[in-house]
mmCIF file of C-alpha atoms in Angstrom:
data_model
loop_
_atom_site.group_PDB
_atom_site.id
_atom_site.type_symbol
_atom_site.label_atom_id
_atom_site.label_comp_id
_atom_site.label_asym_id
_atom_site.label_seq_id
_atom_site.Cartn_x
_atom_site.Cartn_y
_atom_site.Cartn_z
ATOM 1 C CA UNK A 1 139.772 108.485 144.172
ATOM 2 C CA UNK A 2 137.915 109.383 141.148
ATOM 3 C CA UNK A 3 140.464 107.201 138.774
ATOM 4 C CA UNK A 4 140.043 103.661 141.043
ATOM 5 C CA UNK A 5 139.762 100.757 138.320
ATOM 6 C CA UNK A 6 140.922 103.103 135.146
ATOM 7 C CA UNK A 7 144.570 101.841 133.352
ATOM 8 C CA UNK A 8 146.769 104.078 133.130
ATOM 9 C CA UNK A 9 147.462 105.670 129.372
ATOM 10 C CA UNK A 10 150.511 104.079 127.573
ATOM 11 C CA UNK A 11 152.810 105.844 125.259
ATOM 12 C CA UNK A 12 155.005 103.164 123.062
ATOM 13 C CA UNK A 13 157.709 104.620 121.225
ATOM 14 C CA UNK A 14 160.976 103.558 119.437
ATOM 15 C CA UNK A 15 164.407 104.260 120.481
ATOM 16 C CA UNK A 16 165.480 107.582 118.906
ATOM 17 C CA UNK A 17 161.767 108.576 118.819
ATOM 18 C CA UNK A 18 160.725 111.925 120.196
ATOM 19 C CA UNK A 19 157.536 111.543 122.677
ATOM 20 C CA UNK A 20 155.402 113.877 124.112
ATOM 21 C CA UNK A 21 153.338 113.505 127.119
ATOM 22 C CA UNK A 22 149.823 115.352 127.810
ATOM 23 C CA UNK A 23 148.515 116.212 131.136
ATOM 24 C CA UNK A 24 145.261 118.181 132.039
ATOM 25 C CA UNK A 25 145.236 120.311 135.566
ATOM 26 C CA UNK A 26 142.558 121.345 137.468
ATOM 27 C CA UNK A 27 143.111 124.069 139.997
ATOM 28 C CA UNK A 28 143.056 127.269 137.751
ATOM 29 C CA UNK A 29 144.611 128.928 140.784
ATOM 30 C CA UNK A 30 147.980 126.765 140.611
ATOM 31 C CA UNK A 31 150.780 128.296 139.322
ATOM 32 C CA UNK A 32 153.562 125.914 139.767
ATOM 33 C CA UNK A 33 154.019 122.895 137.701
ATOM 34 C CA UNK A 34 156.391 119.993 137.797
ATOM 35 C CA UNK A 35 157.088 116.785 135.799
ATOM 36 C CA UNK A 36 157.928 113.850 137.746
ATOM 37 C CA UNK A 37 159.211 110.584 136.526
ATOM 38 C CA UNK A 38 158.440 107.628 138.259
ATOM 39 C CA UNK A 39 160.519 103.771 137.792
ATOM 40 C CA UNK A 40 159.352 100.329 138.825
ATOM 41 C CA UNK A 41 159.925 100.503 142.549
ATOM 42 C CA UNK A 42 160.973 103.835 143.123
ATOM 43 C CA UNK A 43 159.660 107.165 144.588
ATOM 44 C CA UNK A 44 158.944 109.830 141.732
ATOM 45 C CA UNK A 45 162.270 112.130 140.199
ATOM 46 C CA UNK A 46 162.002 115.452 139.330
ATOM 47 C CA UNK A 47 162.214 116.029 135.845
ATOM 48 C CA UNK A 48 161.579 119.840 134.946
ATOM 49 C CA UNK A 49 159.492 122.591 136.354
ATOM 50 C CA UNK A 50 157.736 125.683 134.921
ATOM 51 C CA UNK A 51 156.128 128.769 136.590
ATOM 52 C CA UNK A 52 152.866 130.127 135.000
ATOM 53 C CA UNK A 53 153.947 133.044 134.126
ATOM 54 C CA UNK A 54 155.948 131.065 130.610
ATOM 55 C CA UNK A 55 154.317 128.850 128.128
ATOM 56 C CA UNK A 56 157.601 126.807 127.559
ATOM 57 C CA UNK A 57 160.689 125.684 129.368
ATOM 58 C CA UNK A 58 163.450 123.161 128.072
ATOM 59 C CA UNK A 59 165.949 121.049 129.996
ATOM 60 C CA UNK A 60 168.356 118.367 128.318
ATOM 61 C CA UNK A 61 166.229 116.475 126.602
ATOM 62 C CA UNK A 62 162.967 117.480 127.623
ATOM 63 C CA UNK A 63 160.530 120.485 126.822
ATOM 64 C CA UNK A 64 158.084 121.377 128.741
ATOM 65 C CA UNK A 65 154.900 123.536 127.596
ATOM 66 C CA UNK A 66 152.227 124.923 129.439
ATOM 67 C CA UNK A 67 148.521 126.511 127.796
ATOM 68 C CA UNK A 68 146.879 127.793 130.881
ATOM 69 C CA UNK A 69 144.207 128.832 128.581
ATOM 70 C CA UNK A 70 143.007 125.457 128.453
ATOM 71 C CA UNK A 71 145.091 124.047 131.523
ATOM 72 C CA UNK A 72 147.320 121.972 129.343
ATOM 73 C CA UNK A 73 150.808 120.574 130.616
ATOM 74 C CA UNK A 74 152.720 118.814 128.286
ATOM 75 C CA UNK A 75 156.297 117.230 128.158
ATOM 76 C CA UNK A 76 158.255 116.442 125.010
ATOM 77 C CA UNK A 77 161.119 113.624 125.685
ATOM 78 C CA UNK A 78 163.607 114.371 122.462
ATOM 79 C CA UNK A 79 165.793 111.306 121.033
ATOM 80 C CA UNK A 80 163.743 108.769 123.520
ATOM 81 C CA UNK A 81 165.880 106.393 125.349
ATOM 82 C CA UNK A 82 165.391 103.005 126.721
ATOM 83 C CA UNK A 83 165.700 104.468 130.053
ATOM 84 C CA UNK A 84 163.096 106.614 130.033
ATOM 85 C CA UNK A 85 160.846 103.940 130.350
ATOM 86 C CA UNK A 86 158.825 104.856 133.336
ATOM 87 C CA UNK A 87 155.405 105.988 134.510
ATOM 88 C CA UNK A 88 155.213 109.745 133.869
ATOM 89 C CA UNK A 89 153.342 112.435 136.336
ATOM 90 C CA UNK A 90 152.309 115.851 136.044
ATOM 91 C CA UNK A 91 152.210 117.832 139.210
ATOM 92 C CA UNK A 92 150.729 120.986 140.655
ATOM 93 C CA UNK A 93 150.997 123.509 143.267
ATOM 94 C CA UNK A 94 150.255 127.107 144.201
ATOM 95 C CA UNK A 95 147.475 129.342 145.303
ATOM 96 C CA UNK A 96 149.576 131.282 148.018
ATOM 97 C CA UNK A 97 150.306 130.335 151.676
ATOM 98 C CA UNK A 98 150.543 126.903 152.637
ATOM 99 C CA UNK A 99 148.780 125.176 150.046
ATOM 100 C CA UNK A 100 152.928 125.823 147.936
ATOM 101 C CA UNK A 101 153.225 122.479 150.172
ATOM 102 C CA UNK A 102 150.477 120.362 148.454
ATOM 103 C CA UNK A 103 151.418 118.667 145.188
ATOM 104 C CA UNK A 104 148.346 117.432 143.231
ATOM 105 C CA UNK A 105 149.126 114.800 140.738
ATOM 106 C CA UNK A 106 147.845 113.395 137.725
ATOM 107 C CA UNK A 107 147.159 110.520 136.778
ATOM 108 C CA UNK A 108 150.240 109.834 134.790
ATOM 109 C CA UNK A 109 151.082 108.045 131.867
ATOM 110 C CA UNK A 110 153.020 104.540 131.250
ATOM 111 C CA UNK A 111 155.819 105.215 128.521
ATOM 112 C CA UNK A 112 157.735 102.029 127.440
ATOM 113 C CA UNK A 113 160.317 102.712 124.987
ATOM 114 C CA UNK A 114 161.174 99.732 122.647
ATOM 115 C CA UNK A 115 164.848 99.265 121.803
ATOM 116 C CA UNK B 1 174.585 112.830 149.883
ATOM 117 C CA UNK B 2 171.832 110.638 151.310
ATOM 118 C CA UNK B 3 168.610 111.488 150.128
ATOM 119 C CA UNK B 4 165.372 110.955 151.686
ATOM 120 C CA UNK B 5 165.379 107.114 153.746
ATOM 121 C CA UNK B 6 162.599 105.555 154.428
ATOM 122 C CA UNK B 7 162.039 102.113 156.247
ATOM 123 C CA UNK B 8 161.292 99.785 156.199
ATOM 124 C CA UNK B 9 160.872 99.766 152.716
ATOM 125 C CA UNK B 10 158.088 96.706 152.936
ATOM 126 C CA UNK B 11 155.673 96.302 155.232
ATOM 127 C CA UNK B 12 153.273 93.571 156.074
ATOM 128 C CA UNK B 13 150.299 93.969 158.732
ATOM 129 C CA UNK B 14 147.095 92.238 159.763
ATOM 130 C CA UNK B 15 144.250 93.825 160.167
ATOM 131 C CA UNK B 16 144.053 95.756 163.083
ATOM 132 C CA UNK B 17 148.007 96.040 164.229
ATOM 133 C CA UNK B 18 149.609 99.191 164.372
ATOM 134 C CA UNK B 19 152.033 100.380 161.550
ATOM 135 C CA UNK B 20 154.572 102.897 162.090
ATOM 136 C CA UNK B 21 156.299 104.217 158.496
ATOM 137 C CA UNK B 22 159.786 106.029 158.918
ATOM 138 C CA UNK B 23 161.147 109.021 156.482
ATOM 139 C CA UNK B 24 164.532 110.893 157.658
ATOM 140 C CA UNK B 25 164.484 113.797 155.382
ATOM 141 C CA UNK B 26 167.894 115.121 153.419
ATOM 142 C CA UNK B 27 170.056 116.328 155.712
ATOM 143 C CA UNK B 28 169.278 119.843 156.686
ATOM 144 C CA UNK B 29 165.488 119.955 154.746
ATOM 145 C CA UNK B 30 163.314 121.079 157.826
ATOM 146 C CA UNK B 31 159.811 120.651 155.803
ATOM 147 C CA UNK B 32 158.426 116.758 155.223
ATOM 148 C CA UNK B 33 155.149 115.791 153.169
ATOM 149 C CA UNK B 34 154.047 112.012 152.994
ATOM 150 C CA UNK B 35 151.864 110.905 150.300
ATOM 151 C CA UNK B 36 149.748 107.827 149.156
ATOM 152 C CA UNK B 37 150.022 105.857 146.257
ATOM 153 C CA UNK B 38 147.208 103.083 145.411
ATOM 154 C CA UNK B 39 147.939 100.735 142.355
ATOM 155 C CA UNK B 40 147.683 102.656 138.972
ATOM 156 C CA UNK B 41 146.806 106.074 140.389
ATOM 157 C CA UNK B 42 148.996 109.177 141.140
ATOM 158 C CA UNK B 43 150.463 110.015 144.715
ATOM 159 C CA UNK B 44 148.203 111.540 146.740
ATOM 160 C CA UNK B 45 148.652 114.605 149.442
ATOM 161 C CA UNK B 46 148.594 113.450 153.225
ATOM 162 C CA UNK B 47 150.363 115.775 155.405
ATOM 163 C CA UNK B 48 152.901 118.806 155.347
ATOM 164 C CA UNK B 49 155.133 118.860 158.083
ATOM 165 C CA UNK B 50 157.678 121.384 159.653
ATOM 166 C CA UNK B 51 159.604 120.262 162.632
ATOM 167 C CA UNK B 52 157.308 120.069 165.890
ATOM 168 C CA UNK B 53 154.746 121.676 163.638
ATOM 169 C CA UNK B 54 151.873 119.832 160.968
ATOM 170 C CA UNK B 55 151.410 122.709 158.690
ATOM 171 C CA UNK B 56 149.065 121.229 156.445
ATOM 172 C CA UNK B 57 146.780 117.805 157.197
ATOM 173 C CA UNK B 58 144.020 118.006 154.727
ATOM 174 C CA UNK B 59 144.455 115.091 153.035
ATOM 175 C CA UNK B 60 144.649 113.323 156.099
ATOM 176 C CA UNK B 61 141.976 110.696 156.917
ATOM 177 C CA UNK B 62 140.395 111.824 160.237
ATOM 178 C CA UNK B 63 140.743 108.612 162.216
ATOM 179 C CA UNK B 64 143.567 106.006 162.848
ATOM 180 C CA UNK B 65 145.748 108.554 160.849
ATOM 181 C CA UNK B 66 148.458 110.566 162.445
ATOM 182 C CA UNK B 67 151.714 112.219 161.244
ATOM 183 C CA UNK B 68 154.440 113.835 163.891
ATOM 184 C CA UNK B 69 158.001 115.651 162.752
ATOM 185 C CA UNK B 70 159.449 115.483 165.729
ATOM 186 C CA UNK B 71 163.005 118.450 166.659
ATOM 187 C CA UNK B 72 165.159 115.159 166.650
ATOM 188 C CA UNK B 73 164.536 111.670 164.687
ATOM 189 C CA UNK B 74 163.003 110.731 161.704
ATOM 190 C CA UNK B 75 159.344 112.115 160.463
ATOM 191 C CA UNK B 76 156.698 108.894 161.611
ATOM 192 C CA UNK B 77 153.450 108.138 159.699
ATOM 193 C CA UNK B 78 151.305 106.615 162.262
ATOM 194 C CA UNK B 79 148.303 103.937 160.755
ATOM 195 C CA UNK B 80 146.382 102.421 163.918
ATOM 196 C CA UNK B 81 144.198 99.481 163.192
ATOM 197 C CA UNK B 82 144.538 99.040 159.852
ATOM 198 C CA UNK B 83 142.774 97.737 157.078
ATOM 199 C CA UNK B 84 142.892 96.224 153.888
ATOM 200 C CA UNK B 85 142.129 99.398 152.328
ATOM 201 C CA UNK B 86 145.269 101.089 153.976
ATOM 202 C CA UNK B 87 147.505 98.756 151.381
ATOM 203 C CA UNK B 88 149.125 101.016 149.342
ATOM 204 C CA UNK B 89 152.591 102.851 148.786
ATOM 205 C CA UNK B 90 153.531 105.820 151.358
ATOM 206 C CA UNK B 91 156.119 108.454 149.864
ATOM 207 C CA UNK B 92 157.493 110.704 151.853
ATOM 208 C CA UNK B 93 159.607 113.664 150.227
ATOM 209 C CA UNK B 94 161.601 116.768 151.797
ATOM 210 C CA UNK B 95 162.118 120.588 150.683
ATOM 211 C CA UNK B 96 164.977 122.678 152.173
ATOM 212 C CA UNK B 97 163.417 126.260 153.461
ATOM 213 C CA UNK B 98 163.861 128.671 150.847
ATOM 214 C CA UNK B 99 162.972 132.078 149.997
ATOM 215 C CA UNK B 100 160.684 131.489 147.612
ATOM 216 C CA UNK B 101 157.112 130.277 147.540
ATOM 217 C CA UNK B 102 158.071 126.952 145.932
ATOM 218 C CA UNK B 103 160.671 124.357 147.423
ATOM 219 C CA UNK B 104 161.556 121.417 145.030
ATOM 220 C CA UNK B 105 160.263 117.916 146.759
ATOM 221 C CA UNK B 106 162.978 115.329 147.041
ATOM 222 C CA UNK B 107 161.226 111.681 147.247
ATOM 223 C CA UNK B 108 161.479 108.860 148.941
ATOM 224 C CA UNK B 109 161.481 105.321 147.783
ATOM 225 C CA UNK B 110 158.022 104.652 149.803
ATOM 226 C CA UNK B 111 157.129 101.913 152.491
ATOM 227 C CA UNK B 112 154.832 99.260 150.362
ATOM 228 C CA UNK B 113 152.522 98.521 153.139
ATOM 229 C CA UNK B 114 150.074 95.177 153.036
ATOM 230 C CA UNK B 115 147.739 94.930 155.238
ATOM 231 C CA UNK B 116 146.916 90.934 155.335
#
């Protein structure tokens, strides 16, 4: 894939810290969009979701925005948590028919969260 | 509520052997998708599965690659002589069928396959 030998971004942040979380898409033609959290060992967990047709969506915690303008996903983590240490992933989908099936992810970000 | 199970969860091949990976989907999800994860990078799309049915194989290499869903048993990922290239983490997630366009994924927690 085009990001063999590249690290991964990091994101360090203190406990109680808010963090936010940048992702750039593609596929101008997606219009689904998921946020995916990802521990040590584990298979990714579903964070939040947005549809295309709104710029912002918020969950406990979290806040997702999207700028299709630009094709901009971002995710804001309020009152960061030592447990939300992870490795962070943007997701997309869409386009119509079968291709709803087909995530396309990021690249994803490491965010360690200092106590 | 069991959620997605796959095994094994570690997997250890020399070049060449076979390697079968397992996913059993939530119970009652009728669509599968496995995915690849190298070191450091994002999952990658292999295959979208209904039962009896591969909807969706584009990111499927062409050879030694196949994927099955069969009406009873688990979902099998099917990797014939592999190679050290094939090392890598294989998710496989489930979606219930729904009404809308958009089914949320439920993940596995991968087969870690090394290919010696």
């Amino acid at each position: 894939g085009e990001n063999v030998g590249l690290h991964l971004p990091t994101l360090s942040v203190q406990e109680g810290d808010n963090s936010i979380i940048n992702c750039a898409y593609s596929n101008s033609a997606s219009d689904y969009f998921i946020w995916y959290k990802q521990e040590s060992g584990k298979g990714p967990q579903f964070i939040i979701d947005i549809r295309s047709n709104m710029d912002k969506r918020q969950g406990q915690r979290v806040t997702v925005l999207l700028n299709k303008t630009v094709k901009h996903l971002s995710l804001q983590i309020a009152a960061t948590q030592p447990g939300d240490s992870a490795v962070y992933f943007c997701a997309e989908t869409g386009g119509g028919g079968t291709s709803y099936g087909k995530l396309t992810f990021g690249q994803g970000t490491i965010l360690t969260v200092h106590p | 509520n069991a959620g997605v199970m796959q095994n094994p969860r570690h997997l250890v091949r020399r070049r060449g052997q076979e390697a079968r990976l397992r996913c059993s989907p939530v119970k009652g999800h009728s669509h599968v998708y496995w995915y690849r994860q190298l070191p450091e990078e994002g999952l990658k799309f292999m295959v979208y599965l209904q039962k009896e049915n591969i909807i969706d194989e584009s990111g499927m290499p062409k050879e030694r690659f196949s994927a099955e869903f069969p009406k009873e048993g688990p979902s099998i990922l099917r990797i014939q002589q592999v190679v050290r290239g094939d090392s890598a983490a294989y998710f496989c997630a489930s979606s219930p069928f729904g009404k809308g366009p958009y089914n949320e994924q439920f993940f596995g927690p991968g087969t870690r396959l090394t290919v010696l």
